Coordinates of C-alpha atoms and ligand atoms in Angstrom, one line a residue:
M1 CA -65.6 -250.2 -252.0
S2 CA -62.8 -251.8 -253.8
E3 CA -62.0 -250.0 -257.0
D4 CA -63.7 -252.6 -259.1
D5 CA -64.3 -250.2 -261.9
L6 CA -60.5 -249.6 -262.2
T7 CA -59.8 -252.9 -263.9
P8 CA -56.2 -253.4 -264.6
E9 CA -55.1 -252.8 -268.1
G10 CA -52.7 -255.2 -269.6
E11 CA -52.8 -257.9 -266.9
L12 CA -49.9 -260.1 -267.0
T13 CA -50.5 -263.7 -268.1
G14 CA -49.0 -266.8 -266.6
E15 CA -49.8 -265.7 -263.1
A16 CA -51.5 -268.0 -260.6
A17 CA -55.2 -267.2 -260.3
P18 CA -55.7 -264.7 -257.5
S19 CA -56.8 -266.5 -254.4
V20 CA -60.0 -264.8 -253.5
G21 CA -62.5 -266.1 -251.1
T22 CA -61.9 -269.0 -248.8
V23 CA -60.5 -272.2 -250.0
P24 CA -61.5 -275.5 -248.5
V25 CA -59.6 -276.9 -245.6
L26 CA -58.3 -280.5 -245.4
A27 CA -57.0 -281.7 -242.1
V28 CA -54.5 -284.5 -241.8
V29 CA -54.9 -286.7 -238.7
G30 CA -53.4 -289.9 -237.5
R31 CA -51.1 -291.4 -235.0
P32 CA -47.5 -290.3 -234.7
N33 CA -45.1 -291.8 -237.2
V34 CA -47.7 -293.0 -239.7
G35 CA -46.2 -290.5 -242.1
K36 CA -48.5 -287.5 -241.9
S37 CA -45.8 -284.9 -242.4
T38 CA -44.2 -286.9 -245.2
L39 CA -47.5 -287.0 -246.9
V40 CA -48.0 -283.2 -246.3
N41 CA -44.6 -282.6 -248.0
R42 CA -45.6 -284.9 -250.8
I43 CA -48.8 -283.0 -251.4
I44 CA -47.4 -279.5 -251.1
G45 CA -44.4 -280.5 -253.1
R46 CA -41.9 -278.9 -250.9
R47 CA -39.8 -279.7 -247.9
E48 CA -41.6 -277.2 -245.8
A49 CA -43.3 -279.4 -243.2
V50 CA -40.1 -280.6 -241.8
V51 CA -40.2 -284.3 -241.0
Q52 CA -38.9 -284.7 -237.5
D53 CA -36.8 -287.7 -236.8
I54 CA -37.1 -286.8 -233.2
P55 CA -40.7 -287.5 -232.3
G56 CA -42.5 -284.9 -230.4
V57 CA -40.9 -281.8 -231.6
T58 CA -43.7 -279.3 -232.0
R59 CA -44.0 -277.9 -235.5
D60 CA -44.9 -274.3 -235.7
R61 CA -46.3 -274.0 -239.1
V62 CA -49.5 -276.1 -239.5
S63 CA -51.3 -274.6 -242.5
Y64 CA -50.1 -274.9 -246.0
D65 CA -51.4 -273.8 -249.4
A66 CA -51.9 -276.8 -251.6
E67 CA -53.1 -277.3 -255.1
W68 CA -54.1 -280.2 -257.3
N69 CA -55.4 -280.0 -260.8
G70 CA -55.8 -276.3 -260.5
R71 CA -57.9 -276.5 -257.4
A72 CA -56.6 -274.8 -254.3
F73 CA -57.1 -276.0 -250.7
T74 CA -55.5 -275.4 -247.3
L75 CA -53.8 -278.4 -245.8
V76 CA -53.6 -278.5 -242.0
D77 CA -51.1 -280.8 -240.5
T78 CA -52.2 -281.8 -237.0
G79 CA -49.1 -283.8 -236.5
G80 CA -47.0 -281.6 -234.3
W81 CA -47.7 -282.8 -230.8
D82 CA -45.9 -284.8 -228.2
P83 CA -46.6 -288.5 -228.7
D84 CA -44.6 -289.5 -225.6
A85 CA -47.0 -287.6 -223.3
R86 CA -49.3 -289.6 -221.1
G87 CA -52.8 -290.3 -222.3
M88 CA -51.8 -290.6 -225.9
A89 CA -55.1 -292.1 -227.0
E90 CA -56.9 -289.2 -225.4
R91 CA -54.6 -286.8 -227.2
I92 CA -55.2 -288.3 -230.6
R93 CA -58.9 -288.2 -230.0
A94 CA -58.7 -284.5 -229.1
Q95 CA -56.6 -283.8 -232.1
A96 CA -59.1 -285.5 -234.3
E97 CA -61.9 -283.5 -232.7
I98 CA -60.2 -280.3 -233.4
A99 CA -59.4 -281.3 -236.9
V100 CA -63.0 -282.1 -237.8
G101 CA -64.1 -278.9 -236.2
L102 CA -61.8 -276.9 -238.4
A103 CA -61.8 -278.7 -241.6
D104 CA -64.1 -279.4 -244.5
A105 CA -62.7 -282.9 -244.9
V106 CA -60.3 -285.1 -243.1
L107 CA -57.4 -287.2 -244.4
F108 CA -57.0 -290.0 -242.0
V109 CA -53.6 -291.6 -242.3
V110 CA -53.0 -295.2 -241.1
D111 CA -49.7 -297.1 -241.2
A112 CA -50.6 -300.1 -243.4
T113 CA -47.6 -302.0 -242.2
I114 CA -48.9 -301.9 -238.7
G115 CA -52.6 -302.2 -239.2
I116 CA -55.4 -300.9 -237.0
T117 CA -54.6 -299.9 -233.5
D118 CA -56.8 -298.9 -230.6
A119 CA -55.8 -295.3 -231.2
D120 CA -56.9 -295.5 -234.8
E121 CA -60.3 -296.9 -233.7
A122 CA -60.7 -293.9 -231.3
V123 CA -60.1 -291.6 -234.2
V124 CA -62.7 -293.5 -236.3
R125 CA -65.3 -293.0 -233.6
V126 CA -64.7 -289.2 -233.6
L127 CA -64.8 -289.1 -237.4
R128 CA -68.1 -291.0 -237.5
R129 CA -69.8 -288.8 -235.0
A130 CA -68.6 -285.7 -236.8
D131 CA -70.2 -286.6 -240.1
K132 CA -67.4 -285.1 -242.0
K133 CA -66.1 -286.4 -245.3
V134 CA -63.1 -288.7 -244.6
V135 CA -60.5 -290.0 -247.0
L136 CA -58.7 -293.0 -245.6
V137 CA -55.0 -293.3 -246.4
A138 CA -53.2 -296.6 -246.1
N139 CA -49.6 -295.3 -246.0
K140 CA -46.3 -297.0 -246.4
V141 CA -47.6 -299.2 -249.1
D142 CA -44.2 -298.9 -250.9
D143 CA -44.8 -301.9 -253.1
E144 CA -47.4 -304.4 -254.3
R145 CA -46.5 -306.8 -251.5
A146 CA -47.6 -304.3 -248.9
E147 CA -51.0 -304.0 -250.6
A148 CA -52.3 -307.2 -249.2
Q149 CA -51.9 -305.9 -245.7
A150 CA -53.6 -302.7 -246.5
F151 CA -56.8 -304.4 -247.5
G152 CA -57.4 -305.1 -243.8
L153 CA -58.1 -301.4 -243.4
W154 CA -61.5 -301.8 -245.0
N155 CA -62.4 -303.1 -241.5
L156 CA -62.3 -299.5 -240.2
G157 CA -65.6 -298.9 -242.0
L158 CA -64.4 -295.7 -243.6
G159 CA -64.6 -297.0 -247.1
E160 CA -61.7 -297.6 -249.5
P161 CA -58.3 -297.4 -248.1
H162 CA -56.2 -295.3 -250.6
M163 CA -52.9 -297.0 -250.8
V164 CA -50.0 -294.7 -251.0
S165 CA -46.4 -294.4 -250.3
A166 CA -45.9 -290.9 -249.0
L167 CA -42.2 -291.5 -249.1
H168 CA -41.9 -292.6 -252.7
G169 CA -45.1 -290.9 -254.1
R170 CA -46.8 -294.1 -255.1
G171 CA -50.6 -293.6 -255.4
S172 CA -50.5 -290.0 -254.4
G173 CA -52.1 -288.7 -257.5
D174 CA -55.1 -291.0 -257.1
L175 CA -55.3 -290.0 -253.5
L176 CA -55.5 -286.3 -254.4
D177 CA -58.2 -287.0 -257.0
A178 CA -60.2 -288.7 -254.2
V179 CA -59.6 -285.6 -252.0
L180 CA -60.9 -283.3 -254.6
D181 CA -64.0 -285.4 -254.9
V182 CA -64.9 -284.8 -251.2
L183 CA -63.8 -281.1 -250.9
P184 CA -66.4 -278.4 -251.5
P185 CA -65.6 -276.3 -254.5
A186 CA -63.5 -273.3 -253.9
P187 CA -65.0 -270.0 -255.0
E188 CA -63.8 -269.2 -258.5
A189 CA -61.1 -266.6 -258.8
G190 CA -62.8 -263.3 -259.4
D191 CA -66.1 -264.0 -257.7
A192 CA -64.8 -262.7 -254.4
V193 CA -67.8 -264.2 -252.5
I194 CA -69.4 -260.9 -253.2
G195 CA -72.4 -260.3 -251.0
G196 CA -71.4 -263.2 -248.6
P197 CA -70.6 -262.1 -245.1
R198 CA -67.0 -261.1 -244.6
R199 CA -64.9 -263.6 -242.7
I200 CA -63.3 -262.3 -239.5
A201 CA -60.9 -264.1 -237.2
I202 CA -60.5 -262.7 -233.7
V203 CA -57.0 -263.7 -232.6
G204 CA -54.8 -263.1 -229.7
R205 CA -53.1 -264.9 -226.8
P206 CA -55.2 -266.2 -223.9
N207 CA -56.9 -263.7 -221.5
V208 CA -56.6 -260.6 -223.7
G209 CA -60.4 -260.5 -223.9
K210 CA -61.3 -262.3 -227.2
S211 CA -64.4 -264.0 -225.8
S212 CA -65.5 -260.9 -224.0
L213 CA -65.3 -259.0 -227.2
L214 CA -67.1 -261.7 -229.2
N215 CA -69.8 -261.8 -226.5
K216 CA -70.3 -258.1 -226.6
L217 CA -70.4 -258.1 -230.4
A218 CA -72.8 -261.0 -230.7
G219 CA -74.8 -260.5 -227.6
E220 CA -74.7 -263.0 -224.8
E221 CA -77.7 -264.7 -226.0
R222 CA -76.4 -265.8 -229.4
S223 CA -73.9 -268.3 -228.1
V224 CA -73.4 -271.4 -230.1
V225 CA -75.6 -274.4 -229.5
D226 CA -73.2 -276.7 -227.7
N227 CA -73.4 -280.1 -226.2
V228 CA -76.1 -281.3 -228.5
A229 CA -76.6 -284.8 -227.2
G230 CA -73.4 -286.7 -227.7
T231 CA -71.9 -284.2 -230.1
T232 CA -68.5 -283.0 -229.2
V233 CA -68.0 -281.1 -232.4
D234 CA -68.7 -277.5 -232.3
P235 CA -70.4 -275.4 -234.8
V236 CA -67.4 -273.5 -235.8
D237 CA -68.4 -270.1 -237.2
E238 CA -71.0 -267.6 -236.1
I239 CA -72.8 -265.0 -238.1
V240 CA -73.1 -261.7 -236.3
D241 CA -74.8 -258.5 -237.4
M242 CA -72.8 -255.4 -237.0
G243 CA -73.3 -252.0 -238.5
G244 CA -76.2 -253.1 -240.6
K245 CA -74.3 -256.0 -242.2
S246 CA -73.7 -259.7 -241.5
W247 CA -70.2 -260.8 -240.6
R248 CA -68.9 -264.3 -240.3
F249 CA -66.7 -264.9 -237.2
I250 CA -64.4 -267.8 -237.8
D251 CA -64.0 -270.5 -235.2
T252 CA -65.9 -268.9 -232.5
A253 CA -66.2 -272.2 -230.8
G254 CA -62.4 -272.1 -230.2
I255 CA -62.8 -268.7 -228.6
R256 CA -65.8 -269.4 -226.5
K257 CA -64.9 -272.7 -225.0
R258 CA -61.2 -273.4 -224.8
V259 CA -62.1 -276.6 -226.5
K260 CA -60.3 -279.7 -225.3
E261 CA -57.0 -277.9 -225.0
A262 CA -57.7 -280.5 -222.4
S263 CA -54.3 -282.0 -222.4
G264 CA -53.2 -278.4 -221.9
H265 CA -51.1 -278.3 -225.0
E266 CA -50.5 -274.9 -226.3
Y267 CA -50.2 -276.5 -229.7
Y268 CA -53.9 -276.9 -230.0
A269 CA -54.5 -273.2 -229.4
W270 CA -51.9 -272.4 -232.1
L271 CA -53.5 -274.9 -234.5
R272 CA -56.8 -273.2 -234.1
T273 CA -55.4 -269.7 -234.4
S274 CA -53.3 -270.5 -237.5
T275 CA -56.3 -272.1 -239.2
A276 CA -58.7 -269.3 -238.3
I277 CA -56.2 -266.8 -239.8
E278 CA -56.0 -268.9 -242.9
R279 CA -59.7 -269.0 -243.4
A280 CA -60.3 -265.3 -242.6
E281 CA -60.3 -262.3 -244.8
V282 CA -59.6 -259.9 -242.0
C283 CA -58.1 -260.6 -238.6
V284 CA -58.7 -258.7 -235.4
L285 CA -55.6 -259.0 -233.3
V286 CA -56.7 -258.4 -229.7
L287 CA -53.9 -257.1 -227.4
D288 CA -54.2 -256.4 -223.7
G289 CA -53.5 -252.6 -223.7
S290 CA -52.6 -252.8 -220.0
E291 CA -49.7 -255.2 -220.6
S292 CA -46.6 -255.0 -222.7
V293 CA -46.7 -256.4 -226.2
A294 CA -45.6 -260.0 -225.8
E295 CA -43.6 -262.4 -228.0
Q296 CA -46.8 -264.4 -228.6
D297 CA -48.5 -261.3 -229.9
M298 CA -45.7 -260.8 -232.4
R299 CA -45.9 -264.4 -233.5
I300 CA -49.6 -264.1 -234.3
L301 CA -48.9 -260.8 -236.2
Q302 CA -46.2 -262.6 -238.2
E303 CA -48.7 -265.3 -239.1
V304 CA -51.3 -262.8 -240.3
R305 CA -48.7 -261.0 -242.4
E306 CA -47.5 -264.3 -243.9
A307 CA -51.0 -265.4 -244.7
G308 CA -51.6 -262.1 -246.4
K309 CA -54.7 -261.1 -244.5
A310 CA -56.2 -257.7 -243.7
L311 CA -55.5 -256.7 -240.1
V312 CA -57.0 -254.5 -237.4
I313 CA -55.3 -254.2 -234.0
A314 CA -57.5 -253.8 -231.0
F315 CA -56.0 -252.7 -227.7
N316 CA -58.5 -254.0 -225.2
K317 CA -58.9 -253.4 -221.5
W318 CA -58.5 -249.7 -222.1
D319 CA -60.2 -249.1 -218.8
K320 CA -56.9 -250.2 -217.2
V321 CA -54.7 -248.0 -219.3
D322 CA -53.6 -244.8 -217.4
A323 CA -51.5 -242.0 -218.6
E324 CA -48.3 -243.6 -217.7
R325 CA -49.1 -246.9 -219.4
R326 CA -50.2 -244.9 -222.4
Y327 CA -46.8 -243.4 -222.6
F328 CA -45.1 -246.7 -222.6
L329 CA -47.6 -248.2 -225.0
D330 CA -46.8 -245.6 -227.6
R331 CA -43.2 -246.5 -227.3
E332 CA -44.0 -250.2 -227.7
I333 CA -46.1 -249.5 -230.8
E334 CA -43.2 -247.8 -232.4
R335 CA -40.8 -250.5 -231.4
D336 CA -42.8 -253.8 -231.7
L337 CA -45.5 -252.9 -234.2
V338 CA -43.3 -251.0 -236.6
Q339 CA -43.9 -253.7 -239.3
V340 CA -47.7 -253.2 -239.1
L341 CA -48.1 -249.5 -238.7
W342 CA -50.4 -249.7 -241.6
A343 CA -53.0 -251.6 -239.6
P344 CA -55.9 -249.6 -238.1
R345 CA -55.6 -249.5 -234.4
I346 CA -58.5 -249.1 -232.0
N347 CA -58.7 -248.8 -228.2
L348 CA -61.6 -250.5 -226.5
T349 CA -63.0 -252.0 -223.4
A350 CA -64.7 -255.2 -224.3
L351 CA -66.1 -255.6 -220.8
T352 CA -68.3 -252.5 -221.0
G353 CA -68.6 -252.1 -224.8
W354 CA -66.8 -248.8 -224.8
H355 CA -65.6 -247.9 -228.4
I356 CA -66.8 -251.2 -229.7
D357 CA -68.6 -249.3 -232.4
R358 CA -65.2 -248.4 -233.8
L359 CA -64.5 -251.9 -234.9
V360 CA -66.7 -252.0 -238.0
P361 CA -65.3 -248.9 -239.6
A362 CA -61.8 -250.2 -238.9
L363 CA -62.7 -253.6 -240.5
E364 CA -64.2 -251.9 -243.5
K365 CA -61.1 -249.8 -244.0
A366 CA -58.8 -252.7 -243.7
I367 CA -60.8 -254.8 -246.2
E368 CA -61.0 -251.9 -248.6
G369 CA -57.2 -251.6 -248.5
W370 CA -56.8 -255.3 -248.9
E371 CA -58.9 -255.4 -252.0
T372 CA -57.5 -252.3 -253.6
R373 CA -56.4 -252.7 -257.2
I374 CA -54.5 -250.0 -259.1
T375 CA -54.2 -250.0 -262.8
T376 CA -51.1 -251.0 -264.6
G377 CA -51.0 -247.5 -266.1
A378 CA -51.3 -245.8 -262.7
F379 CA -48.7 -248.1 -261.1
N380 CA -46.1 -247.4 -263.9
A381 CA -46.7 -243.7 -263.7
F382 CA -46.1 -244.0 -260.0
L383 CA -42.9 -246.0 -260.5
G384 CA -41.7 -243.4 -263.0
R385 CA -42.2 -240.6 -260.5
I386 CA -40.5 -242.3 -257.5
V387 CA -37.6 -243.5 -259.6
A388 CA -37.1 -239.9 -260.9
E389 CA -37.2 -238.5 -257.4
H390 CA -35.2 -241.2 -255.7
P391 CA -33.3 -243.6 -258.0
H392 CA -32.0 -246.9 -256.9
P393 CA -28.4 -246.6 -255.5
V394 CA -25.6 -247.8 -257.8
R395 CA -24.3 -251.2 -256.8
G396 CA -21.0 -252.4 -258.2
G397 CA -21.0 -249.8 -260.9
K398 CA -24.5 -250.9 -262.0
Q399 CA -27.8 -249.3 -261.3
P400 CA -30.8 -251.7 -261.5
R401 CA -33.6 -250.2 -263.4
I402 CA -37.3 -250.9 -263.1
L403 CA -38.6 -251.6 -266.5
F404 CA -42.2 -252.3 -265.9
G405 CA -44.5 -253.1 -263.0
S406 CA -48.0 -254.4 -262.5
Q407 CA -50.3 -255.3 -259.6
V408 CA -50.9 -259.0 -260.3
Q409 CA -53.3 -259.7 -257.5
S410 CA -55.4 -258.1 -254.8
A411 CA -56.4 -259.5 -251.4
P412 CA -53.6 -259.1 -250.5
P413 CA -52.2 -256.6 -253.0
T414 CA -49.3 -258.2 -254.8
F415 CA -47.0 -256.4 -257.2
K416 CA -44.5 -257.6 -259.7
L417 CA -41.6 -255.5 -260.8
F418 CA -39.6 -256.4 -263.9
T419 CA -36.1 -255.0 -263.5
S420 CA -32.7 -255.0 -265.1
G421 CA -31.2 -256.3 -261.9
Q422 CA -32.0 -257.2 -258.3
L423 CA -33.3 -254.4 -256.1
D424 CA -32.1 -253.7 -252.5
A425 CA -34.5 -254.7 -249.8
G426 CA -34.3 -251.2 -248.5
Y427 CA -35.4 -249.8 -251.9
L428 CA -38.3 -252.3 -252.0
R429 CA -39.4 -251.0 -248.6
F430 CA -39.2 -247.5 -249.9
I431 CA -41.4 -248.4 -252.8
E432 CA -43.9 -250.0 -250.4
R433 CA -43.9 -246.9 -248.2
R434 CA -44.5 -244.6 -251.1
L435 CA -47.3 -246.9 -252.5
R436 CA -49.1 -246.7 -249.2
E437 CA -48.7 -242.9 -249.1
E438 CA -50.2 -242.5 -252.5
F439 CA -52.8 -245.3 -252.8
G440 CA -53.7 -246.1 -249.2
F441 CA -53.6 -249.8 -248.8
V442 CA -54.6 -249.3 -245.2
G443 CA -54.8 -252.5 -243.1
T444 CA -53.2 -254.8 -245.6
P445 CA -49.8 -256.4 -246.1
I446 CA -48.3 -255.7 -249.5
E447 CA -46.3 -258.2 -251.4
M448 CA -43.6 -257.2 -253.9
K449 CA -42.1 -259.7 -256.3
V450 CA -39.1 -258.8 -258.4
Q451 CA -38.2 -260.4 -261.6
A452 CA -34.8 -259.4 -262.7
R453 CA -33.9 -259.7 -266.4
E454 CA -30.3 -260.7 -265.7
K455 CA -29.4 -264.2 -264.6
R456 CA -31.7 -264.7 -261.7
K457 CA -30.4 -264.8 -258.2
R458 CA -32.8 -264.9 -255.3
T459 CA -36.0 -263.0 -255.7
Ligands
GDP1 P1 -45.9 -288.3 -238.6 O1 -45.4 -288.4 -237.2 O2 -47.2 -289.0 -238.8 O3 -45.9 -286.9 -239.2 O4 -44.9 -289.2 -239.5 P2 -43.6 -288.8 -240.4 O5 -44.0 -288.2 -241.6 O6 -42.7 -288.0 -239.5 O7 -43.0 -290.2 -240.7 C1 -42.6 -291.1 -239.8 C2 -41.6 -292.1 -240.3 O8 -42.2 -292.9 -241.3 C3 -40.4 -291.3 -241.0 O9 -39.2 -292.0 -240.7 C4 -40.8 -291.5 -242.5 O10 -39.7 -291.5 -243.3 C5 -41.5 -292.8 -242.6 N1 -42.4 -292.9 -243.7 C6 -43.4 -292.0 -244.0 N2 -44.1 -292.4 -245.1 C7 -43.5 -293.5 -245.5 C8 -43.8 -294.4 -246.6 O11 -44.7 -294.2 -247.4 N3 -43.1 -295.6 -246.6 C9 -42.1 -295.9 -245.7 N4 -41.4 -297.0 -245.8 N5 -41.8 -295.0 -244.7 C10 -42.5 -293.9 -244.6
GDP2 P1 -59.8 -264.6 -223.9 O1 -59.0 -265.7 -223.3 O2 -58.9 -263.8 -224.8 O3 -61.0 -265.0 -224.6 O4 -60.2 -263.5 -222.7 P2 -61.5 -263.4 -221.9 O5 -62.5 -262.7 -222.7 O6 -61.9 -264.7 -221.3 O7 -61.1 -262.4 -220.8 C1 -60.0 -262.6 -219.9 C2 -60.2 -261.8 -218.7 O8 -60.1 -260.4 -219.0 C3 -61.6 -262.0 -218.1 O9 -61.5 -262.0 -216.7 C4 -62.3 -260.7 -218.5 O10 -63.3 -260.4 -217.6 C5 -61.2 -259.7 -218.6 N1 -61.5 -258.7 -219.5 C6 -61.9 -258.8 -220.8 N2 -62.1 -257.6 -221.4 C7 -61.8 -256.7 -220.5 C8 -61.7 -255.2 -220.5 O11 -62.0 -254.6 -221.5 N3 -61.3 -254.6 -219.3 C9 -61.0 -255.3 -218.2 N4 -60.6 -254.7 -217.1 N5 -61.0 -256.7 -218.2 C10 -61.4 -257.3 -219.3

């Protein structure tokens, strides 16, 4: 399917290994103010997970790409919820349940200067039941004096408390070594989980018909085993056979049973969506065809694009779409979905199963586009042609030239252009458009990186 035989000639060196396959997920849990987001920042080495001095401000972004000693993992910060709300202990417990449902391992953060609280103990009970690997973090151990206090955390019964100061970095290397010990190995770059079921995330806002679609695809009988005596943790994924192949649906538990969004916080739904996208190869964004495209739909689209995943858009509830609605829908597609016109679109009625058979071909097309690789030779010939037919506009008396280009990665396709100067955003969009015209790349975002030879401004 992918053009595996077209191996790139003259691959550039010094690039990060292509991230193929799914990387393990590490969830960070703990009470508010124990230093979760400070720790996340420390681990990802950026100031991306903004530390809020105002507690309770919901953070949008919850998944981050992290790496330690050459091993990649996804870090999920479960910190962004309202600690002032009533039933805090209940919330923390729910947060922990979701985290263990999503993650391969859990980083449980405790404030060593405060010690064990009731809320911490509630989390411990959840973690024990879940039988997930846990790395216990005694945070705010800024100096040796604080270590004495941290020893008390052995009493949690979760093994060694790893003493760190998220703020100053103390102990964080040892902590990450411990994390790598418990995470399952990520697939090696290159062995793109060939043969394993493709990973699909069905995403969309509430009530668009995600669970109806999943039920139709999986058959009502195949629902997950739930409520196994005392277990509150859901089996997360489900394997479904479609079109003669197995597919892995990510976090179906979250779709089937609005799990413990109990305290009604929309944040949990977002956490699940964001993590499911991160773990998937291809996302099916379900929209309600009978309603206008909503802000929330766009937000999910944005997340899929940023995560670099293949995408299929399914307009559901087509039974409710009449000629008039259809007219407006076409306008909305041009206006709101203009950034993702490359995504295959299908119209279906999950309720009756109408057109449901169109999903597999759409998924396959999107995955094929996502994994497409073009050779360095073909890419440079293409660049030569488009530059000849439509050169970059002259800026300040200079005309940036493209010296060389290469596709440095697939899944998603990522290109690097070496130039004599910065390129206009508009020109980059032009290159992307022409790339799609010539090579397909259906159903996938394309990333373009520019490396200018002159003094580097922003790339
Ligand atoms: P979260 O609510 O668990 O995400 O906690 P934050 O990361 O927002 O941190 C809460 C407060 O604790 C902030 O004022 C941080 O600066 C502070 N903090 C975090 N880590 C440390 C640490 O290692 N030592 C000290 N002294 N303070 C810390
Ligand atoms: P979810 O929240 O996205 O999982 O949505 P559900 O699958 O629970 O569906 C929400 C509501 O929409 C339910 O009442 C479904 O019966 C209804 N629904 C789902 N698919 C369709 C469809 O194709 N046509 C119509 N008319 N209703 C649908």
